PDB file of C-alpha atoms in Angstrom:
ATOM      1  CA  UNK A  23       0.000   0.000   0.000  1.00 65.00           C
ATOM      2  CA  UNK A  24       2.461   2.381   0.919  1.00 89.00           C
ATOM      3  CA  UNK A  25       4.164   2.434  -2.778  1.00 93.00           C
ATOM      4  CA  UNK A  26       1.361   2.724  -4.207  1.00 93.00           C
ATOM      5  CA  UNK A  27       0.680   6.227  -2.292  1.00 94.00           C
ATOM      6  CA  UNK A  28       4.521   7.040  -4.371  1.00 96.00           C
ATOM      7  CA  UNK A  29       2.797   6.376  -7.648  1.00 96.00           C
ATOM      8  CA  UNK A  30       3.058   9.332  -9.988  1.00 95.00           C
ATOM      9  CA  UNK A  31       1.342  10.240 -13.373  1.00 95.00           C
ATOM     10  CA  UNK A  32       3.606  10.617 -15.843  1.00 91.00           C
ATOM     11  CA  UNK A  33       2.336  11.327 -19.414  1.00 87.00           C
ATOM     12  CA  UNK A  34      -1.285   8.878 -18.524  1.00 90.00           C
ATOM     13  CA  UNK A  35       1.151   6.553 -16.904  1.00 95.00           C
ATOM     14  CA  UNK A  36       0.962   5.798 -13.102  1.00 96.00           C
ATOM     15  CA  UNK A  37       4.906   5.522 -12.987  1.00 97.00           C
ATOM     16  CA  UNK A  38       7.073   4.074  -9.921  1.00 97.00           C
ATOM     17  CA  UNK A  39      11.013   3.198 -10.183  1.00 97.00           C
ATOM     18  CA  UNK A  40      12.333   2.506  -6.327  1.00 97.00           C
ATOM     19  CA  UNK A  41      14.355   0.523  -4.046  1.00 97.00           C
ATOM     20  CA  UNK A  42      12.743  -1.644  -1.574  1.00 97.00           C
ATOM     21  CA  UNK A  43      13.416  -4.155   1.312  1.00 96.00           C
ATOM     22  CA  UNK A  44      12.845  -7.616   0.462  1.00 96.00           C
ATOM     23  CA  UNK A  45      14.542 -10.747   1.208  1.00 95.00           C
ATOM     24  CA  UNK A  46      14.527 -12.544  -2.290  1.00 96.00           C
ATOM     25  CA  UNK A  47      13.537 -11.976  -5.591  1.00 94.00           C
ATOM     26  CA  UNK A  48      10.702 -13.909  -5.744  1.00 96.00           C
ATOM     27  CA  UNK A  49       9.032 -11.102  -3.141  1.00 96.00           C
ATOM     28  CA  UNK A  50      10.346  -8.799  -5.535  1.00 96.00           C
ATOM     29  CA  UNK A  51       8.376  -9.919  -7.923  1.00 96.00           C
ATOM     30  CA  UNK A  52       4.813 -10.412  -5.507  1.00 96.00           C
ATOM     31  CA  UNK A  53       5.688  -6.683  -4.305  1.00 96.00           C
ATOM     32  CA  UNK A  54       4.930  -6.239  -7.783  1.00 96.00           C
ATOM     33  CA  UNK A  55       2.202  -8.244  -9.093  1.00 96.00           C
ATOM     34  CA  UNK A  56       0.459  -6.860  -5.838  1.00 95.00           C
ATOM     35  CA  UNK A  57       0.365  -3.291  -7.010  1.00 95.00           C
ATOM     36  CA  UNK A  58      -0.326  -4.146 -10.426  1.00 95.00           C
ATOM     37  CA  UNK A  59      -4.020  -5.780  -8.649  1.00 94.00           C
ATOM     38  CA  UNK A  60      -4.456  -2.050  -7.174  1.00 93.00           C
ATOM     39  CA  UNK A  61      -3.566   0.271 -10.274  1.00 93.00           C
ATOM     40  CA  UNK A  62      -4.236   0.377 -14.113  1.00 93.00           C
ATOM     41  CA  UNK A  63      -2.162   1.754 -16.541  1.00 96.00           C
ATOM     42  CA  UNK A  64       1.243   1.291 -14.185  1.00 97.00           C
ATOM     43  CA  UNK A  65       4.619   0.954 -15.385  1.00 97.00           C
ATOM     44  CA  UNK A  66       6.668   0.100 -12.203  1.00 97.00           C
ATOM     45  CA  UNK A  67      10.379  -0.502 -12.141  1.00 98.00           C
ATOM     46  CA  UNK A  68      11.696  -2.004  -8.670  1.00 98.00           C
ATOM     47  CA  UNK A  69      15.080  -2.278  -7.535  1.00 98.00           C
ATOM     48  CA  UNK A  70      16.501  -4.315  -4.417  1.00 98.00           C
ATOM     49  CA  UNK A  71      19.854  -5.913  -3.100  1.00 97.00           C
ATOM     50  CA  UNK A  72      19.069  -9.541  -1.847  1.00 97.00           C
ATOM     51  CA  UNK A  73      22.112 -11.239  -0.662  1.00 95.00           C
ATOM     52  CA  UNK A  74      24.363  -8.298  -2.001  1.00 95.00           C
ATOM     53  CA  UNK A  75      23.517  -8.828  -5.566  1.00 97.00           C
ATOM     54  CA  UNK A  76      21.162  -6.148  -7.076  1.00 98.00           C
ATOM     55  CA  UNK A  77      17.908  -7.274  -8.745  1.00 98.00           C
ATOM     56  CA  UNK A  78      15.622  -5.026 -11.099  1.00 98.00           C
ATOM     57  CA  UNK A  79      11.931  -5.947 -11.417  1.00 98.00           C
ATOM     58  CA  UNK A  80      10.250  -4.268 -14.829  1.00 98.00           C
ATOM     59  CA  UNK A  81       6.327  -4.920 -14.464  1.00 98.00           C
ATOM     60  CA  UNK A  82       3.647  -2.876 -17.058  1.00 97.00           C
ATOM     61  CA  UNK A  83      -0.040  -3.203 -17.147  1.00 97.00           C
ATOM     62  CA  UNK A  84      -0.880  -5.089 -20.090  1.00 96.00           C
ATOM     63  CA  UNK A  85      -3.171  -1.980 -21.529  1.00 95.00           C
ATOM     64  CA  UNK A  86       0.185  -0.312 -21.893  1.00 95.00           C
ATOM     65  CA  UNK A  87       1.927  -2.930 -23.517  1.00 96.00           C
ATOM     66  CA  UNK A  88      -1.073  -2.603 -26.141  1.00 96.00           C
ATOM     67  CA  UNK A  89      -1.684   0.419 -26.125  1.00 94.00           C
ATOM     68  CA  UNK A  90       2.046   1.967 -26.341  1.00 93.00           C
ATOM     69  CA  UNK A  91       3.473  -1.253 -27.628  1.00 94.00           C
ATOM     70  CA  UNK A  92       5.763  -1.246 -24.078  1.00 95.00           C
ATOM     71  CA  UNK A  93       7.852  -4.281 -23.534  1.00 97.00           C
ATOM     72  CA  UNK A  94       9.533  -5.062 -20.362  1.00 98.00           C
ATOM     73  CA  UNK A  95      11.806  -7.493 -21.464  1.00 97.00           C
ATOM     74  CA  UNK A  96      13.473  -4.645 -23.304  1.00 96.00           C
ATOM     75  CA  UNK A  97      13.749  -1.959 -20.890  1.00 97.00           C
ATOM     76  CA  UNK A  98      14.821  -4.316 -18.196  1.00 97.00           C
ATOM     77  CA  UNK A  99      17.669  -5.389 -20.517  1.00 96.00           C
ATOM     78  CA  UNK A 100      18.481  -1.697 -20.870  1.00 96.00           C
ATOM     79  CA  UNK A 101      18.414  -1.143 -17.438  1.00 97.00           C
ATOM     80  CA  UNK A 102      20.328  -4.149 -16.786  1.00 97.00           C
ATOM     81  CA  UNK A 103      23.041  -2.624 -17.960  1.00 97.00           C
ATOM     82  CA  UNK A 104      23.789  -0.413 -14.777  1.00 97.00           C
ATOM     83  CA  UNK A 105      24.125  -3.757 -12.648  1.00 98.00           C
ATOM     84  CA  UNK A 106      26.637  -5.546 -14.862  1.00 97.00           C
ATOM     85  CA  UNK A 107      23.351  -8.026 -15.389  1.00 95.00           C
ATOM     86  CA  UNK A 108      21.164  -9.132 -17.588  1.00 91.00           C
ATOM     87  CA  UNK A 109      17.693 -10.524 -17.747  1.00 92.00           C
ATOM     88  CA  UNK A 110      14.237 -11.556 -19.416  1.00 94.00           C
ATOM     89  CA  UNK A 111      10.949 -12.003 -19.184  1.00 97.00           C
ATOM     90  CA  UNK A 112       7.529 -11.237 -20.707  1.00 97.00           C
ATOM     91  CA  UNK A 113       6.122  -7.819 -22.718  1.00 97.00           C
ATOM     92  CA  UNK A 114       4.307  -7.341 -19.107  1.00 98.00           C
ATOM     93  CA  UNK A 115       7.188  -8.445 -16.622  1.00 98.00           C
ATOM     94  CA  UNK A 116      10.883  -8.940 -16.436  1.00 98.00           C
ATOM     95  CA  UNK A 117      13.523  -9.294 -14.018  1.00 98.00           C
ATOM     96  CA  UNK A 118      17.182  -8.737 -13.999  1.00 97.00           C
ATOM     97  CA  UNK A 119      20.209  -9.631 -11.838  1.00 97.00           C
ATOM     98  CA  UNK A 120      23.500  -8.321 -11.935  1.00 97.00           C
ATOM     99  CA  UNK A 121      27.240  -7.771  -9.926  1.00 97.00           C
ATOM    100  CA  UNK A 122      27.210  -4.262  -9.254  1.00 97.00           C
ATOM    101  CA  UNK A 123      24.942  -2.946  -6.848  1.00 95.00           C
ATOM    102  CA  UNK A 124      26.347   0.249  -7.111  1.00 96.00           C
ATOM    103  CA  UNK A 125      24.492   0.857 -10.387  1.00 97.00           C
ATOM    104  CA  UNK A 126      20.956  -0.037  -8.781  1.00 97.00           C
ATOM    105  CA  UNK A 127      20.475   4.116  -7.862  1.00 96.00           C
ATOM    106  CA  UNK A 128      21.783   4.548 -11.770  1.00 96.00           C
ATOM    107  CA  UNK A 129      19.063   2.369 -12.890  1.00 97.00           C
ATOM    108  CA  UNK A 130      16.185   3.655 -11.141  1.00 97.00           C
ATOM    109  CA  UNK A 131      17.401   7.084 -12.201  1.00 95.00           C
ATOM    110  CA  UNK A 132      17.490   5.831 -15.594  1.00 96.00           C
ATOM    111  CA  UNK A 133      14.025   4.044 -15.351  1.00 94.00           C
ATOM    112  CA  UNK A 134      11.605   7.588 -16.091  1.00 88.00           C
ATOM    113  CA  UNK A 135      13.412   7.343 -19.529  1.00 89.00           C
ATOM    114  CA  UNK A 136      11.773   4.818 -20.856  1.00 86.00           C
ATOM    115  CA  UNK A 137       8.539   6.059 -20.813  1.00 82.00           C
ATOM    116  CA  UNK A 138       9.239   8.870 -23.629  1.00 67.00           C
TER     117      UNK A 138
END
């Protein structure tokens, strides 16, 4: 509940890129799918450290992959660059892990780009 309340609107988009506190990637991932049941039209990026490896989590309503022909896959390839990582996943959700944890701010910086 409490990231959804750091949801912003950016150009019809409800738009999110954070770090958060979780304990694997697999929560990363619920953390997620959870705000996806709560919002329409959200392109979220989420960042965490689990185990001192970073993690990126790309997840898009599927409207938006429609409607603005998004893909997460893509962008969380892109942003797996600032990790030293790379990833996958589906038009609506992807997930990347990398080495450098240092680049995890870079990346979420990074993230509001995509949306252009």
């Amino acid at each position: 509940g409490s990231l959804v309340a750091l949801l912003r609107t950016v150009n019809g988009v409800r738009f999110l890129a954070t770090k958060v506190e979780v304990d694997s990637s697999d929560l990363l991932r619920d953390l997620a799918f959870e705000m996806k049941k709560q919002e329409k039209d959200l392109f979220v990026v989420l960042g965490a450290e689990v185990e001192g490896k970073p993690f990126i989590c790309v997840l898009i309503s599927d409207n938006l992959v429609e409607a603005k022909k998004y893909n997460a896959a893509q962008f969380v390839r892109e942003l797996g660059k600032e990790i030293e990582g790379s990833g996958g996943g589906q038009p609506f959700y992807a997930m990347a892990g990398g080495k450098n944890k240092e680049g995890l701010s870079r990346a979420l910086e990074k993230a509001s780009s995509l949306l252009s």
